[in-house]
Short mmCIF file of C-alpha atoms and ligand atoms in Angstrom, two decimals:
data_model
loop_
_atom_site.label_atom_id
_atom_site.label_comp_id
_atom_site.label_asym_id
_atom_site.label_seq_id
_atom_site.Cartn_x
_atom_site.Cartn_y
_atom_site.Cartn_z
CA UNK A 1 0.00 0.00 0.00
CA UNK A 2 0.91 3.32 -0.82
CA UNK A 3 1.37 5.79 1.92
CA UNK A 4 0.71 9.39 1.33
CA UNK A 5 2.58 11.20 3.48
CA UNK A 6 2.28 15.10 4.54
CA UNK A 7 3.92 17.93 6.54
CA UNK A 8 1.01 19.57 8.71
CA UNK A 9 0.38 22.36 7.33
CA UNK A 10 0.82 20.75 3.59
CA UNK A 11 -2.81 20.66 2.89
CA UNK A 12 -3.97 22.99 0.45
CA UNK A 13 -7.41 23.44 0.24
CA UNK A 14 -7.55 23.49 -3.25
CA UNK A 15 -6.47 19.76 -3.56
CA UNK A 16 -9.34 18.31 -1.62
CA UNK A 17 -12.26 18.06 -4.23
CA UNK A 18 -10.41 16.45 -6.59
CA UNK A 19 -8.04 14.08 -5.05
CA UNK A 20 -11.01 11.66 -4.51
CA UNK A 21 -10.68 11.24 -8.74
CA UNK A 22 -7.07 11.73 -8.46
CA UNK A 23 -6.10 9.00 -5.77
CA UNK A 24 -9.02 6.95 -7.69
CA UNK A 25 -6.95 7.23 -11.01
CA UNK A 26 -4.03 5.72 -9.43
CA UNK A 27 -5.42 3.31 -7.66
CA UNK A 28 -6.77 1.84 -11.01
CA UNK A 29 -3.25 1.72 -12.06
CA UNK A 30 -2.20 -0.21 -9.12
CA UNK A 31 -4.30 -2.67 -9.60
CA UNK A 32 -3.88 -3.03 -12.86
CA UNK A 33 -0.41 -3.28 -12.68
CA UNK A 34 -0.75 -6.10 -9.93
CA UNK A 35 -3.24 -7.79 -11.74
CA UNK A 36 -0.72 -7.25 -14.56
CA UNK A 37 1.23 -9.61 -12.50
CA UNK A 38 4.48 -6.50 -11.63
CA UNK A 39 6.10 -6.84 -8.97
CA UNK A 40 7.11 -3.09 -8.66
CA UNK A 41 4.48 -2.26 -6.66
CA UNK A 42 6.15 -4.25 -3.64
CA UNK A 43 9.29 -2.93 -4.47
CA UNK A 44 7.72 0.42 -3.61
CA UNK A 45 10.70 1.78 -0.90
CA UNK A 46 9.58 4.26 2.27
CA UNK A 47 8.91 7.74 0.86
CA UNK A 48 12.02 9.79 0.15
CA UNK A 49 12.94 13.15 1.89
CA UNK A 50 11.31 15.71 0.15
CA UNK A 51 13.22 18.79 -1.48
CA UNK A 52 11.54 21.54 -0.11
CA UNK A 53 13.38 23.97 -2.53
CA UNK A 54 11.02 26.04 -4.50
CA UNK A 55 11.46 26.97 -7.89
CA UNK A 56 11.12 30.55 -8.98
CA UNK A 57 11.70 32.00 -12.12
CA UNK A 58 15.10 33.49 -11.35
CA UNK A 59 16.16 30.17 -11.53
CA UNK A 60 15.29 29.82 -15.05
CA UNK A 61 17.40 30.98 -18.30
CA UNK A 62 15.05 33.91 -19.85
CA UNK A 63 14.12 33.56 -23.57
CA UNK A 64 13.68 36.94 -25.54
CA UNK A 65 12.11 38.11 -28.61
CA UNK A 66 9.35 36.28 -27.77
CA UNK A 67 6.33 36.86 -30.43
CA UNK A 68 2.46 37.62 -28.78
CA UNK A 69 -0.20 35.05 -30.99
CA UNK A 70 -3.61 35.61 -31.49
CA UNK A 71 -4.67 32.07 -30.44
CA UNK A 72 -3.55 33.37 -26.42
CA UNK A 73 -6.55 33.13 -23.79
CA UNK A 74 -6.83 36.71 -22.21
CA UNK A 75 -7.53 34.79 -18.57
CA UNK A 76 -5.50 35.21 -16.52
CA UNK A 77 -2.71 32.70 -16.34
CA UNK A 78 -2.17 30.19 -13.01
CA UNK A 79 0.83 31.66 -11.00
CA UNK A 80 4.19 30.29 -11.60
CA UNK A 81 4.17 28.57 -8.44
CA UNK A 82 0.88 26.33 -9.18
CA UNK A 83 2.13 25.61 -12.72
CA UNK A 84 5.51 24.44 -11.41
CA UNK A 85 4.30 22.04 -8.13
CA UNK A 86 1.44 20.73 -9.24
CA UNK A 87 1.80 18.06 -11.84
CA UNK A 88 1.52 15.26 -13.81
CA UNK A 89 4.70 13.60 -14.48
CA UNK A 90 4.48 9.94 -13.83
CA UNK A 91 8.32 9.36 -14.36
CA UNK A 92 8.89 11.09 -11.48
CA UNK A 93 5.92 9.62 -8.91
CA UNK A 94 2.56 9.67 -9.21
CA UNK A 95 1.53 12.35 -6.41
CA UNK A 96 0.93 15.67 -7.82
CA UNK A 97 4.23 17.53 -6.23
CA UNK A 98 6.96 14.74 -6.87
CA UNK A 99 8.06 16.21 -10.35
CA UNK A 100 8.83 19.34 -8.52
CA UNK A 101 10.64 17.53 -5.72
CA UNK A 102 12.28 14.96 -7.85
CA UNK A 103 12.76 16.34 -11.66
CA UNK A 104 15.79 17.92 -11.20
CA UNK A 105 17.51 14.69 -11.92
CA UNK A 106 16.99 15.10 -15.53
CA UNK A 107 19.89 16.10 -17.40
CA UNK A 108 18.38 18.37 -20.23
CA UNK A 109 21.75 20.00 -21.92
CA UNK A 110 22.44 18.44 -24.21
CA UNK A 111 19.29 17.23 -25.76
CA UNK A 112 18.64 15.87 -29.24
CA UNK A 113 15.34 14.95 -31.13
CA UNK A 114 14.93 12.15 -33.52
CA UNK A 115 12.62 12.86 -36.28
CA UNK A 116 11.85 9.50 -38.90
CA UNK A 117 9.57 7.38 -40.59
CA UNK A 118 7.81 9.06 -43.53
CA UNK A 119 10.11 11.97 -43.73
CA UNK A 120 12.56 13.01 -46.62
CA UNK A 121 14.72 14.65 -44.43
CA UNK A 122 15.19 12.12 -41.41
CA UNK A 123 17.91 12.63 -38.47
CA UNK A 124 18.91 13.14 -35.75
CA UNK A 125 19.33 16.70 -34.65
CA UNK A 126 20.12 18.84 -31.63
CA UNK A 127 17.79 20.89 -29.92
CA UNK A 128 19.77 24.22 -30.62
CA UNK A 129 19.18 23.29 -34.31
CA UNK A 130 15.61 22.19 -33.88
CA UNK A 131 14.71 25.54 -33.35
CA UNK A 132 17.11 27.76 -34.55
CA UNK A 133 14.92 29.06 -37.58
CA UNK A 134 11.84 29.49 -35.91
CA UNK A 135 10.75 32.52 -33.56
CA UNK A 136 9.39 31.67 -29.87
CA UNK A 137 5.86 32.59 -29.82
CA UNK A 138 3.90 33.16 -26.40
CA UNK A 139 0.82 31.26 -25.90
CA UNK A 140 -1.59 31.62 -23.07
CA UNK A 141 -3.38 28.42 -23.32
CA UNK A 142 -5.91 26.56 -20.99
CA UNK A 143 -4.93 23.42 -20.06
CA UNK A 144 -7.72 20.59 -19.00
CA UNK A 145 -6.32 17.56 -17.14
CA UNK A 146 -8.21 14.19 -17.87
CA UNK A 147 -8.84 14.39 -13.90
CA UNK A 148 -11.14 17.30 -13.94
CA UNK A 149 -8.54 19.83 -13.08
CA UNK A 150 -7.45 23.26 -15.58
CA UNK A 151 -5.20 26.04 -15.43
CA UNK A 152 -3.99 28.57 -17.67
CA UNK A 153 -0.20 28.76 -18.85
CA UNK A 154 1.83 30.73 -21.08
CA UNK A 155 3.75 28.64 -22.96
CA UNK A 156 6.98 29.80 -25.02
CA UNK A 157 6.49 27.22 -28.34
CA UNK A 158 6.83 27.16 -32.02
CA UNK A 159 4.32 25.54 -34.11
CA UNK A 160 4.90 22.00 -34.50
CA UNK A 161 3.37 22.19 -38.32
CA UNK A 162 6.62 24.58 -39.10
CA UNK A 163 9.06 22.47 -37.55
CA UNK A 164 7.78 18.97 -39.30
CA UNK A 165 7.41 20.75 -42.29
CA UNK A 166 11.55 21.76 -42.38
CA UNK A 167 11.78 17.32 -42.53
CA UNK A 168 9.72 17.21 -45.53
CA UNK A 169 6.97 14.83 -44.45
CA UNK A 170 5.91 12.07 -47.30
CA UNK A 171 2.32 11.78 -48.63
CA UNK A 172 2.26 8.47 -46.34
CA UNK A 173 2.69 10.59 -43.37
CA UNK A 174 -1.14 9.96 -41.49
CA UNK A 175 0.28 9.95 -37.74
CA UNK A 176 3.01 11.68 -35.80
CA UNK A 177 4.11 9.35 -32.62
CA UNK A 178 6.01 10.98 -29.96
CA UNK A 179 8.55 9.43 -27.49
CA UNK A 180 9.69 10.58 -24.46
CA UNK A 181 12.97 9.89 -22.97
CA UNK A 182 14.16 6.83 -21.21
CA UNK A 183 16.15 6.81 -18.33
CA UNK A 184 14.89 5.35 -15.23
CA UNK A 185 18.59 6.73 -14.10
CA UNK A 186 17.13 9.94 -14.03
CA UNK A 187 13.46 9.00 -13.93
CA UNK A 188 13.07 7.55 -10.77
CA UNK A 189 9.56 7.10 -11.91
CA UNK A 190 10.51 4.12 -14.64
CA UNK A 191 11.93 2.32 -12.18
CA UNK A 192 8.12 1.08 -11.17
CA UNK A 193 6.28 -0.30 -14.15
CA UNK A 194 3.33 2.34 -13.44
CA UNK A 195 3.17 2.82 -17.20
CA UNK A 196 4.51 0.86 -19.94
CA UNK A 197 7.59 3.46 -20.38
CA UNK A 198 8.87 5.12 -22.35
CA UNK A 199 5.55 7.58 -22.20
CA UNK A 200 4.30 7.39 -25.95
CA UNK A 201 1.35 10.00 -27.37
CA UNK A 202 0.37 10.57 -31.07
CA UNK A 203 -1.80 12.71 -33.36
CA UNK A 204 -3.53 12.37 -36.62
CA UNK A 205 -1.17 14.35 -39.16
CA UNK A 206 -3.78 17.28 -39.74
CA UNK A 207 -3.94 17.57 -35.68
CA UNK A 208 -0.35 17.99 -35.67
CA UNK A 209 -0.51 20.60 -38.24
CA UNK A 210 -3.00 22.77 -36.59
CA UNK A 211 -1.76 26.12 -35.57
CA UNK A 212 -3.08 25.14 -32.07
CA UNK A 213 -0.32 22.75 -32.16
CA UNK A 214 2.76 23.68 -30.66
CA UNK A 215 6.06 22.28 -29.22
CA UNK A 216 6.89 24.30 -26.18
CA UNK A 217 10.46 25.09 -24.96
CA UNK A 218 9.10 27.24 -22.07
CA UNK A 219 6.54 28.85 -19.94
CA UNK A 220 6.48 32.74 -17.98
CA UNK A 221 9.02 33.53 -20.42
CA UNK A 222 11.79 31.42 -19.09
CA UNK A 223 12.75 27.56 -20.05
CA UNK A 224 10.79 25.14 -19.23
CA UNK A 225 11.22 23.94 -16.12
CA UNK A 226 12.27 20.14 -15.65
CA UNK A 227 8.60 19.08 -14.07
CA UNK A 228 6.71 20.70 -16.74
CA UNK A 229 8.74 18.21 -19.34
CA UNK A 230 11.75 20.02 -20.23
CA UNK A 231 13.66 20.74 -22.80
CA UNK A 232 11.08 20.26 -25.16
CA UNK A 233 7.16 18.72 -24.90
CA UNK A 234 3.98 19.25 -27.05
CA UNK A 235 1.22 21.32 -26.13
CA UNK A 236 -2.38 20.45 -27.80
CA UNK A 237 -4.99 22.48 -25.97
CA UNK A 238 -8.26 21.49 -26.97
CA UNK A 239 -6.89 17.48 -25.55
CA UNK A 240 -7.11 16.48 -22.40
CA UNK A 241 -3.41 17.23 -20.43
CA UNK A 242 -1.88 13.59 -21.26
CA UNK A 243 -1.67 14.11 -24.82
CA UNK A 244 0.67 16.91 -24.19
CA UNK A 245 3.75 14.39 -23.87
CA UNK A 246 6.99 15.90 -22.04
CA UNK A 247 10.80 15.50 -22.46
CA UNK A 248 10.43 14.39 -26.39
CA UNK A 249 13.42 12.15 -27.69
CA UNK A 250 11.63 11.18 -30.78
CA UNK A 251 9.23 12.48 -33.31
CA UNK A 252 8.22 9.64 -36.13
CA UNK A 253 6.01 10.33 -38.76
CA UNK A 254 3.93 7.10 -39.43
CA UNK A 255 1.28 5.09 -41.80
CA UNK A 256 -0.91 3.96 -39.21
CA UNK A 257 -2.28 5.22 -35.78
CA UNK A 258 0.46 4.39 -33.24
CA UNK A 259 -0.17 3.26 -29.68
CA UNK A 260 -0.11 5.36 -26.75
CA UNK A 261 0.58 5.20 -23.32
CA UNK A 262 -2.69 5.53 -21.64
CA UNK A 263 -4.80 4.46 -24.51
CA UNK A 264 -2.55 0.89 -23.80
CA UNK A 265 -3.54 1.12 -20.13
CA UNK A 266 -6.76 1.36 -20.17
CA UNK A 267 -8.22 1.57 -23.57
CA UNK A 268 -11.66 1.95 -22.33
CA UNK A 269 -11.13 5.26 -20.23
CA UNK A 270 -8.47 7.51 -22.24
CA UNK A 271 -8.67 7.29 -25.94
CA UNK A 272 -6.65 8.02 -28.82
CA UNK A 273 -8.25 11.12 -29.46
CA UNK A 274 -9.06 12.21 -26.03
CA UNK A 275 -10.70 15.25 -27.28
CA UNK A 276 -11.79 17.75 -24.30
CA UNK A 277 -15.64 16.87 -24.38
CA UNK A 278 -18.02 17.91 -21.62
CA UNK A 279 -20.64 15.69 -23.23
CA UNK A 280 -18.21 11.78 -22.83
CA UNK A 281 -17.65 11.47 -19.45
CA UNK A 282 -14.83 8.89 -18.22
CA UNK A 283 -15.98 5.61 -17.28
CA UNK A 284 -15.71 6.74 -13.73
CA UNK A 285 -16.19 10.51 -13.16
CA UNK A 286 -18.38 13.51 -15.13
CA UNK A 287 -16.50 15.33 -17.19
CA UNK A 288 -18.93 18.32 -17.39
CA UNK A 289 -17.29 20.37 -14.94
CA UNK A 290 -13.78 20.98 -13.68
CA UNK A 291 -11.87 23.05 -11.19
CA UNK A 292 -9.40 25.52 -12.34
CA UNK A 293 -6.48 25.49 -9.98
CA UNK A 294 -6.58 28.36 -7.56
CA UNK A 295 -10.85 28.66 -7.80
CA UNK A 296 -13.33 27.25 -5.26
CA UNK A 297 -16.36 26.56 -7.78
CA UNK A 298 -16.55 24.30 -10.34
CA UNK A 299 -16.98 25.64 -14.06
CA UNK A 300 -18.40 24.31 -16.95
CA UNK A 301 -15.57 22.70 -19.28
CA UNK A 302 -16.10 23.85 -22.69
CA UNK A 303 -16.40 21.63 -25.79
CA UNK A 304 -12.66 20.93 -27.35
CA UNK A 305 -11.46 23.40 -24.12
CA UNK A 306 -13.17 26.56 -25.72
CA UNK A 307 -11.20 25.56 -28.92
CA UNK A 308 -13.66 24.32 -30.84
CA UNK A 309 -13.83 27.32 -33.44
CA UNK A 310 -10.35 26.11 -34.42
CA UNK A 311 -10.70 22.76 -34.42
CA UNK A 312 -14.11 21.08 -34.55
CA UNK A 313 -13.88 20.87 -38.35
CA UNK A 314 -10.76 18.40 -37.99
CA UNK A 315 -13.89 16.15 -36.53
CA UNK A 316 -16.49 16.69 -39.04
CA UNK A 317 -18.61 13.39 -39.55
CA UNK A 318 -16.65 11.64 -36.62
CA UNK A 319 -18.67 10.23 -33.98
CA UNK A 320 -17.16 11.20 -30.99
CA UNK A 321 -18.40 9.36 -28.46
CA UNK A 322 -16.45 6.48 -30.07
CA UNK A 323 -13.60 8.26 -31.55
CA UNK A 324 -13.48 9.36 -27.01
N1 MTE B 401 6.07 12.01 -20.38
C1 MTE B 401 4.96 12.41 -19.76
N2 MTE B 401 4.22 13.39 -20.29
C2 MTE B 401 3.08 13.81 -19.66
C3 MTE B 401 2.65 13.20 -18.47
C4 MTE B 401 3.45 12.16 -17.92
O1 MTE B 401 3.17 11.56 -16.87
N3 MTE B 401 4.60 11.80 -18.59
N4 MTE B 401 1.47 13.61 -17.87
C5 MTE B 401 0.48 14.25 -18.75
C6 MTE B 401 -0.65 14.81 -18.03
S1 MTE B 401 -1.80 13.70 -17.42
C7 MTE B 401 -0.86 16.17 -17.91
S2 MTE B 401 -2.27 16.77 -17.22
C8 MTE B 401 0.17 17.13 -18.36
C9 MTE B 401 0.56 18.03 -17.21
O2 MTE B 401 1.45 19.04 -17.64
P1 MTE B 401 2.03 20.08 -16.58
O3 MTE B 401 2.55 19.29 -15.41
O4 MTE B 401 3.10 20.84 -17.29
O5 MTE B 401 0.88 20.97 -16.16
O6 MTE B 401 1.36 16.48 -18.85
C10 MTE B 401 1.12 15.32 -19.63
N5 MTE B 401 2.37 14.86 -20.20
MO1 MO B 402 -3.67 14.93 -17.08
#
């Protein structure tokens, strides 16, 4: 069994109505895993010491010339302190603050990207030259977990359509699967078979080439920190939060619809598309309402996250209460 274990004091109020969902989520997982027939889950060690250092921004390389886009949410954003210890980054633990206490393991410098499959240009290339050409855009983007949680960001990205397009993708090029890295050395996380690492996501080609679409290299102006998926992760707003894959080692371009990490683990709650829908609620919770980090009520979650004018056509003649 899993112990949870808190400072007095560490309770934030904000936390309480949706840890019910939250703790539900991973217990799922547990059992799955055990059923599964891993014996990680005994392996489980007493909780580490936790690293009560908090991040600011100071701590963070700045990035400049950053462009404003159109597609930014005037809300206002979550503070840098919510979007920094509260989140999901299973290779670092499951509870919502270990990626703050624990990513600073990763080693992000030097980072490369491979980019294959149905590309005429394939390689591998360094993340300096990944995004040399391109200008950092800003954009202020909500972001809806799968849980029933949002917040607002600003991410520092470039569109992901403009960087593919530089590898010259082939006319057989239907899917983009992403990778994140592997190294349990540095990911505590993969050292318990919570998912089937390495983390996997993937998009139809015309999702990836919506100017939604972005890779993002930072947030408040600064690089990304390490628990928000550094150096590099995706960002697809109007999906719930686990599409948006972190720490990206490799981008393939592909025939046919690749599998993904949570789609694998439990194909009948998280699906390929995982569109934000208020109308398709998960197998075990309503997804008509969710609380935005920092707020007390509920509010309404919007079809496709309040993206739909952007995106909805991408569906047309889908059914999406099967295509979930
Ligand atoms: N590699 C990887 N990417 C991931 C996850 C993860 O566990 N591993 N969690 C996803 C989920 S469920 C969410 S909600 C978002 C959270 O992003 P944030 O922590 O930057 O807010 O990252 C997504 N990307
Ligand atoms: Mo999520």
């Amino acid at each position: 069994m899993l112990i949870r274990v808190r400072r007095p004091g560490d309770i934030d109020p904000r936390e309480i109505t949706d840890e019910g969902l939250y703790l539900r989520r991973r217990e799922f997982l547990r059992s799955a895993a055990l059923a599964g027939g891993a014996a990680a889950f005994a392996a489980a060690g007493a909780p580490t010491a936790s690293r009560a250092a908090r991040l600011a921004p100071g701590d963070l390389a700045a990035l400049t010339g950053l462009v404003p886009s159109p597609f930014s949410t005037d809300e206002s954003p979550n503070s840098f302190e919510d979007v920094t210890s509260y989140n999901n980054f299973y290779e670092f633990g499951t509870d919502k603050e270990d990626p703050a206490r624990h990513a600073h393991t990763l080693v992000t410098d030097p980072w490369s990207v491979s980019i294959r499959g149905e590309v005429e240009r394939p390689g591998e290339i360094a993340l300096e030259d990944l995004l040399k050409p391109h200008a950092l855009e800003e954009r202020v983007y909500r972001l809806r977990c799968v849980e029933a949680w949002s917040m607002v960001i600003p991410w520092v990205g470039i569109p992901l359509g403009d960087i593919l397009r530089r590898f010259e993708p082939t006319s057989h090029a239907k899917y983009v699967a992403f990778r994140t890295l592997y190294k349990p050395s540095q990911m505590r996380g993969q050292r318990r078979r919570v998912l089937d690492w390495p983390y996997r996501e993937g998009l139809r080609i015309d999702e990836a080439m919506n100017p939604l679409t972005i890779l993002a290299v930072g947030l408040y102006g600064r690089v990304l920190p390490s628990q928000n998926g550094a150096p590099l992760r995706l960002i697809v707003p109007w999906k719930y939060g686990f599409k948006s894959i972190k720490s990206i080692v490799s981008i393939e371009l592909t025939r046919r619809r690749p599998a993904t990490s949570w789609n694998v683990s439990a194909p009948r709650e998280y699906g390929f598309y995982a569109n934000v829908n208020p109308e398709v609620d998960h197998p075990r919770w309503s997804q008509k309402r969710e609380r935005r980090i920092g707020e007390f009520r509920r509010r309404p979650t919007l079809p496709f996250n309040g993206y739909a004018e952007s995106v909805a056509d991408l569906y047309a003649g889908m059914n999406l209460r099967k295509n979930f």
